[in-house]
Amino acid sequence: MVGRRVPRTLLVAVAARANLAEEAVLEALEDAGRARLLGEAGEDGYQFTHDLIREVLLTDLGTARRALLHRRVAEVLEATVPAPAVTVLAYHYAQSDEQDKAILYLEQAGDAARTRYAQTEAESAYREVITRLETLGRGAQTAAVSEKLGMMLALQARYDEALLTLERTGEVYRVEGDLEGEVRALAQIGRIHRWRGTSKEGLTRLLPLLARLPKASASRGAAAFYAALAYLYKGVGQYSEQLAAAEQAAALARASGDDYILTTAQERRAAALLALGRLEETCRALTDEVIPASEATGNLWTLITAHDNLAGAYEFLGDYQQSRACLEQAIALDERLGDPAEMAYLLYGRGLNAFALGEWQQARPDFERAATFVGSTGQFWYATYPPHGLGLLCLAEGREEEAAHYLKEALTLAQRNHDLQALCWVQGALAEWDLLSGRPEAARVRLAPLLDAPGLMASYSREALALLPWAYLGLGEADQAQALLVQVISTARQARMGPTLVQALRVQALVLSKQERWEEAEQALQEALTLCRGMAAPYAEAKTLYTAGLVSHKKGELEPARQRFEAALTILERLGERLYARSIEQLLGQGEHQ
């Protein structure tokens, strides 16, 4: 009942509660030893000589007697051991007839498991507590524990189960007139809709409650509610609204003294700044506020997200090494947390980083591993990204059939999830393919709708939008191309977005060469090449050399054009690239026949 080995002091104390004298207990133990049922285990304990003996004795005990003994063991442990393990107390009281103590320690055992990030163990404990509370008809207590269960399910990416649990919880609070509880439950529902890829649904669910929230009320529930709105606004590309909701959540968290939610709100604010292209502010907010506060409060989820967003900011700045360091930290932390959905996105991010740095042999296993997490977790908003990564890599390697399959899958998921970031990246990859294949109209059709998207000129959209002027140029619309380039280049310079600026400068050189403004075209190319080499981005450098070759060729400088094409081809061959390489080989072949 207590285990195979039992301390003597525990046996004596339990027997004393049955009014058995210590001397009698010791005599009984000696008799059991002579009968070879028990053996001494060290100087202060006993153990069964065989597990079968223990099993037979347990079987012979009646249910009532077993429950009584479990209660007495738990009471002794509770009264005499300075810090008994809650899991042990939970076990013994759960086998006894002491319902209140069983509920108390089972919930504490679940909380302890949650602190260790043992999600399935916590889930099991919370479920048992809920079953007992429902039997006793304690609705409010049941709802409070159901909140915890909902988050444990969400952290395992079991979003539908989590939503069902939390919707029931919110209804209990609503019926009982507990607005604070209802707001807390809805806040969790909102966050889960974001992770599930159903942010529009989440906003529809949460926004009606705003009118019922007291304007001056500062509570934990209200702070969590506004933080959830910040998550949802991010999911639909409303970044100004996200920023406002995050700032309101932070103000309410400060007023209510909740540092945990304050840290979450500050991280959501930084995520909004990132999407709005305010990269230096993003980095300061994350490094100076969010990461230290997350570490201090033990907010592991927010700490992971903060490192991920910091990696994104560095990626947009073109600081790929710093970005990788942040991703490695986030991945190590998520291995502790055990969130499969977040791990899928982090591995995708590391694969994208390796792709930019020309380390394609590392990129593929990261993309593939990310895809396995997607396959095991079902619907969530990160699901779009692994097929995008695999499609991008297959396209660059010239594996067009596979690329088409993956990019089509990514596009379908991005549209289903209303994920503007993913939509920009997938359409950007497909548009670049169209442009190199001589299909500028197809590229325009893909990219022009981005101009009307809510996240226009968001940090993630600008690199894809820099390709749209190339499509305009191919359609003979040089003035329209130049007008958009001015906007993209201006915002990229202001935000110091290296990769986007390189993309825009490449297209700018093509527009300028069309106008025979050769010197300005050359200046644009040289700036782009300098940026590429500073970022250690070989694929971007090869693309820029390809563009430089086109400009030289258009100018009639065939030998410089050949040299630039060959320099690009050298890099591409090292990478194993075929998309641009095929175009260059065709151009070099034409030159040989001139």
Short mmCIF file of C-alpha atoms in Angstrom, two decimals, residues 185-448:
data_model
loop_
_atom_site.label_atom_id
_atom_site.label_comp_id
_atom_site.label_asym_id
_atom_site.label_seq_id
_atom_site.Cartn_x
_atom_site.Cartn_y
_atom_site.Cartn_z
CA ALA A 185 -12.16 31.63 -19.77
CA LEU A 186 -12.82 33.72 -22.88
CA ALA A 187 -9.25 35.04 -22.78
CA GLN A 188 -7.96 31.47 -23.00
CA ILE A 189 -10.47 30.68 -25.74
CA GLY A 190 -9.18 33.65 -27.73
CA ARG A 191 -5.54 32.59 -27.45
CA ILE A 192 -6.40 29.06 -28.54
CA HIS A 193 -8.26 30.33 -31.59
CA ARG A 194 -5.07 32.18 -32.56
CA TRP A 195 -2.94 29.05 -32.19
CA ARG A 196 -5.59 26.99 -33.99
CA GLY A 197 -5.55 29.31 -37.00
CA THR A 198 -9.11 30.57 -36.46
CA SER A 199 -8.45 34.14 -35.32
CA LYS A 200 -11.54 35.55 -37.07
CA GLU A 201 -13.69 33.09 -35.15
CA GLY A 202 -11.92 34.10 -31.98
CA LEU A 203 -12.62 37.80 -32.50
CA THR A 204 -16.27 37.04 -33.21
CA ARG A 205 -16.38 35.16 -29.92
CA LEU A 206 -14.60 37.78 -27.79
CA LEU A 207 -15.59 41.20 -29.11
CA PRO A 208 -19.24 41.10 -27.91
CA LEU A 209 -17.97 40.87 -24.32
CA LEU A 210 -16.08 44.18 -24.58
CA ALA A 211 -19.26 46.16 -23.92
CA ARG A 212 -19.78 44.29 -20.63
CA LEU A 213 -16.27 44.97 -19.32
CA PRO A 214 -16.24 47.83 -16.79
CA LYS A 215 -14.05 50.56 -18.28
CA ALA A 216 -12.22 51.34 -15.04
CA SER A 217 -11.99 47.74 -13.85
CA ALA A 218 -8.43 46.50 -13.42
CA SER A 219 -8.46 42.74 -12.93
CA ARG A 220 -6.43 39.75 -13.96
CA GLY A 221 -9.25 38.58 -16.20
CA ALA A 222 -9.56 41.92 -17.99
CA ALA A 223 -5.79 42.07 -18.54
CA ALA A 224 -5.76 38.51 -19.93
CA PHE A 225 -8.77 39.35 -22.14
CA TYR A 226 -7.00 42.30 -23.81
CA ALA A 227 -3.84 40.20 -24.22
CA ALA A 228 -5.97 37.59 -26.01
CA LEU A 229 -7.36 40.31 -28.30
CA ALA A 230 -3.77 41.25 -29.13
CA TYR A 231 -3.12 37.65 -30.17
CA LEU A 232 -6.24 37.59 -32.35
CA TYR A 233 -5.61 40.95 -34.05
CA LYS A 234 -2.17 39.64 -35.03
CA GLY A 235 -3.87 36.64 -36.64
CA VAL A 236 -5.98 38.85 -38.93
CA GLY A 237 -3.27 41.39 -39.76
CA GLN A 238 -4.71 44.30 -37.73
CA TYR A 239 -1.41 45.35 -36.20
CA SER A 240 -2.38 48.81 -34.97
CA GLU A 241 -5.31 47.25 -33.11
CA GLN A 242 -2.95 44.58 -31.80
CA LEU A 243 -0.63 47.27 -30.46
CA ALA A 244 -3.51 49.12 -28.75
CA ALA A 245 -4.89 45.92 -27.18
CA ALA A 246 -1.45 44.90 -25.92
CA GLU A 247 -0.88 48.31 -24.36
CA GLN A 248 -4.30 48.16 -22.67
CA ALA A 249 -3.51 44.67 -21.37
CA ALA A 250 -0.20 45.93 -19.96
CA ALA A 251 -1.90 48.86 -18.21
CA LEU A 252 -4.52 46.58 -16.63
CA ALA A 253 -1.90 44.03 -15.58
CA ARG A 254 0.17 46.75 -13.89
CA ALA A 255 -2.89 48.10 -12.10
CA SER A 256 -3.88 44.63 -10.86
CA GLY A 257 -0.30 43.73 -9.91
CA ASP A 258 -0.08 40.70 -12.21
CA ASP A 259 3.52 40.49 -13.46
CA TYR A 260 2.89 37.28 -15.38
CA ILE A 261 0.20 38.77 -17.63
CA LEU A 262 2.17 42.04 -17.83
CA THR A 263 5.04 40.12 -19.40
CA THR A 264 2.67 38.46 -21.89
CA ALA A 265 1.20 41.86 -22.80
CA GLN A 266 4.64 43.40 -23.30
CA GLU A 267 5.60 40.51 -25.59
CA ARG A 268 2.42 41.03 -27.65
CA ARG A 269 3.28 44.72 -27.90
CA ALA A 270 6.74 43.82 -29.20
CA ALA A 271 5.15 41.42 -31.72
CA ALA A 272 2.97 44.27 -33.00
CA LEU A 273 6.02 46.55 -33.34
CA LEU A 274 7.75 43.78 -35.31
CA ALA A 275 4.83 43.41 -37.71
CA LEU A 276 4.70 47.19 -38.16
CA GLY A 277 8.36 47.24 -39.16
CA ARG A 278 9.56 49.09 -36.06
CA LEU A 279 12.44 46.70 -35.71
CA GLU A 280 14.80 48.61 -33.44
CA GLU A 281 11.95 49.26 -30.98
CA THR A 282 11.10 45.56 -31.17
CA CYS A 283 14.64 44.53 -30.26
CA ARG A 284 14.81 46.98 -27.35
CA ALA A 285 11.43 45.92 -25.96
CA LEU A 286 12.32 42.23 -26.13
CA THR A 287 15.88 42.40 -24.82
CA ASP A 288 15.33 45.09 -22.15
CA GLU A 289 11.84 44.20 -20.91
CA VAL A 290 10.24 41.00 -22.06
CA ILE A 291 13.06 38.46 -21.87
CA PRO A 292 14.32 39.51 -18.39
CA ALA A 293 10.74 39.68 -17.05
CA SER A 294 9.83 36.28 -18.55
CA GLU A 295 12.86 34.72 -16.90
CA ALA A 296 12.01 36.37 -13.56
CA THR A 297 8.35 35.27 -13.58
CA GLY A 298 8.97 31.80 -15.01
CA ASN A 299 6.76 32.59 -18.01
CA LEU A 300 8.36 30.00 -20.27
CA TRP A 301 5.79 30.27 -23.07
CA THR A 302 6.34 34.03 -23.38
CA LEU A 303 10.11 33.59 -23.11
CA ILE A 304 10.08 31.21 -26.09
CA THR A 305 7.89 33.55 -28.12
CA ALA A 306 10.10 36.51 -27.22
CA HIS A 307 13.24 34.75 -28.47
CA ASP A 308 11.34 33.71 -31.61
CA ASN A 309 10.19 37.28 -32.32
CA LEU A 310 13.68 38.62 -31.61
CA ALA A 311 14.99 36.11 -34.15
CA GLY A 312 12.40 37.43 -36.62
CA ALA A 313 13.50 41.02 -36.04
CA TYR A 314 17.15 40.13 -36.63
CA GLU A 315 16.14 38.17 -39.75
CA PHE A 316 14.38 41.20 -41.21
CA LEU A 317 17.45 43.30 -40.36
CA GLY A 318 19.65 40.76 -42.16
CA ASP A 319 21.57 39.77 -39.02
CA TYR A 320 21.29 36.05 -39.63
CA GLN A 321 23.83 34.96 -37.02
CA GLN A 322 22.02 36.80 -34.21
CA SER A 323 18.76 35.39 -35.50
CA ARG A 324 20.11 31.85 -35.33
CA ALA A 325 21.34 32.34 -31.75
CA CYS A 326 17.83 33.42 -30.71
CA LEU A 327 16.24 30.47 -32.50
CA GLU A 328 18.58 28.01 -30.82
CA GLN A 329 17.61 29.41 -27.41
CA ALA A 330 13.92 29.19 -28.25
CA ILE A 331 14.24 25.59 -29.47
CA ALA A 332 16.10 24.55 -26.31
CA LEU A 333 13.38 26.14 -24.17
CA ASP A 334 10.55 24.53 -26.15
CA GLU A 335 12.12 21.12 -25.63
CA ARG A 336 11.40 21.72 -21.93
CA LEU A 337 7.88 23.05 -22.52
CA GLY A 338 6.96 20.30 -24.99
CA ASP A 339 4.69 22.37 -27.26
CA PRO A 340 4.70 20.58 -30.66
CA ALA A 341 3.05 23.45 -32.57
CA GLU A 342 5.61 26.00 -31.42
CA MET A 343 8.44 23.56 -32.14
CA ALA A 344 7.21 23.17 -35.73
CA TYR A 345 7.43 26.93 -36.26
CA LEU A 346 10.83 27.26 -34.57
CA LEU A 347 12.33 24.48 -36.69
CA TYR A 348 10.88 26.11 -39.79
CA GLY A 349 12.47 29.40 -38.72
CA ARG A 350 15.86 27.76 -38.25
CA GLY A 351 15.50 26.10 -41.66
CA LEU A 352 14.70 29.47 -43.25
CA ASN A 353 17.73 30.95 -41.54
CA ALA A 354 19.95 28.18 -42.89
CA PHE A 355 18.46 28.70 -46.37
CA ALA A 356 19.40 32.40 -46.30
CA LEU A 357 22.92 31.57 -45.13
CA GLY A 358 23.36 29.03 -47.92
CA GLU A 359 23.38 26.03 -45.56
CA TRP A 360 20.78 24.11 -47.49
CA GLN A 361 21.82 20.68 -46.21
CA GLN A 362 20.79 21.86 -42.74
CA ALA A 363 17.63 23.60 -43.95
CA ARG A 364 16.03 20.45 -45.37
CA PRO A 365 16.05 18.31 -42.18
CA ASP A 366 14.68 21.24 -40.18
CA PHE A 367 11.83 21.75 -42.66
CA GLU A 368 11.13 18.00 -42.75
CA ARG A 369 11.15 17.66 -38.97
CA ALA A 370 8.82 20.65 -38.70
CA ALA A 371 6.47 18.92 -41.14
CA THR A 372 6.34 15.81 -38.92
CA PHE A 373 5.10 17.95 -36.02
CA VAL A 374 2.41 19.38 -38.29
CA GLY A 375 1.30 15.88 -39.21
CA SER A 376 1.01 14.84 -35.56
CA THR A 377 -0.91 17.85 -34.22
CA GLY A 378 -3.67 18.55 -36.71
CA GLN A 379 -5.03 22.05 -37.34
CA PHE A 380 -3.02 25.00 -36.11
CA TRP A 381 -1.84 28.23 -37.70
CA TYR A 382 1.82 27.19 -37.88
CA ALA A 383 0.85 24.34 -40.24
CA THR A 384 1.31 26.63 -43.25
CA TYR A 385 5.01 27.15 -42.74
CA PRO A 386 6.80 23.77 -43.11
CA PRO A 387 5.34 23.17 -46.61
CA HIS A 388 6.38 26.73 -47.53
CA GLY A 389 9.95 25.98 -46.42
CA LEU A 390 10.06 22.70 -48.31
CA GLY A 391 8.52 24.33 -51.39
CA LEU A 392 11.03 27.19 -51.30
CA LEU A 393 13.95 24.79 -51.07
CA CYS A 394 12.63 22.42 -53.76
CA LEU A 395 12.03 25.39 -56.08
CA ALA A 396 15.57 26.66 -55.60
CA GLU A 397 16.95 23.16 -56.22
CA GLY A 398 14.97 22.85 -59.47
CA ARG A 399 12.63 20.13 -58.19
CA GLU A 400 9.64 21.87 -59.72
CA GLU A 401 6.99 19.16 -59.32
CA GLU A 402 7.70 18.83 -55.58
CA ALA A 403 7.90 22.62 -55.23
CA ALA A 404 4.50 23.04 -56.87
CA HIS A 405 2.99 20.44 -54.52
CA TYR A 406 4.36 21.99 -51.33
CA LEU A 407 3.65 25.59 -52.31
CA LYS A 408 0.09 24.74 -53.32
CA GLU A 409 -0.43 23.10 -49.92
CA ALA A 410 1.06 26.12 -48.14
CA LEU A 411 -1.10 28.52 -50.16
CA THR A 412 -4.27 26.58 -49.33
CA LEU A 413 -3.44 26.60 -45.62
CA ALA A 414 -2.50 30.30 -45.62
CA GLN A 415 -5.82 31.20 -47.24
CA ARG A 416 -7.80 28.95 -44.90
CA ASN A 417 -6.09 30.41 -41.81
CA HIS A 418 -6.25 34.02 -43.09
CA ASP A 419 -2.49 34.13 -42.42
CA LEU A 420 -1.28 37.24 -44.25
CA GLN A 421 2.37 36.66 -43.41
CA ALA A 422 2.36 33.15 -44.86
CA LEU A 423 0.31 34.34 -47.84
CA CYS A 424 2.91 37.00 -48.65
CA TRP A 425 5.79 34.56 -48.40
CA VAL A 426 4.14 31.81 -50.45
CA GLN A 427 2.89 34.18 -53.15
CA GLY A 428 6.33 35.81 -53.22
CA ALA A 429 8.01 32.48 -53.93
CA LEU A 430 5.47 31.60 -56.65
CA ALA A 431 5.72 35.09 -58.19
CA GLU A 432 9.50 34.88 -58.40
CA TRP A 433 9.10 31.56 -60.19
CA ASP A 434 6.62 33.18 -62.57
CA LEU A 435 8.96 36.10 -63.30
CA LEU A 436 11.93 33.86 -64.08
CA SER A 437 9.66 31.78 -66.32
CA GLY A 438 8.54 34.84 -68.31
CA ARG A 439 5.07 35.12 -66.77
CA PRO A 440 4.89 38.71 -65.44
CA GLU A 441 1.09 38.83 -65.61
CA ALA A 442 0.81 35.74 -63.42
CA ALA A 443 3.21 37.35 -60.93
CA ARG A 444 1.18 40.57 -60.92
CA VAL A 445 -2.05 38.64 -60.26
CA ARG A 446 -0.40 36.99 -57.26
CA LEU A 447 1.15 40.10 -55.76
CA ALA A 448 -1.17 43.01 -56.57
#
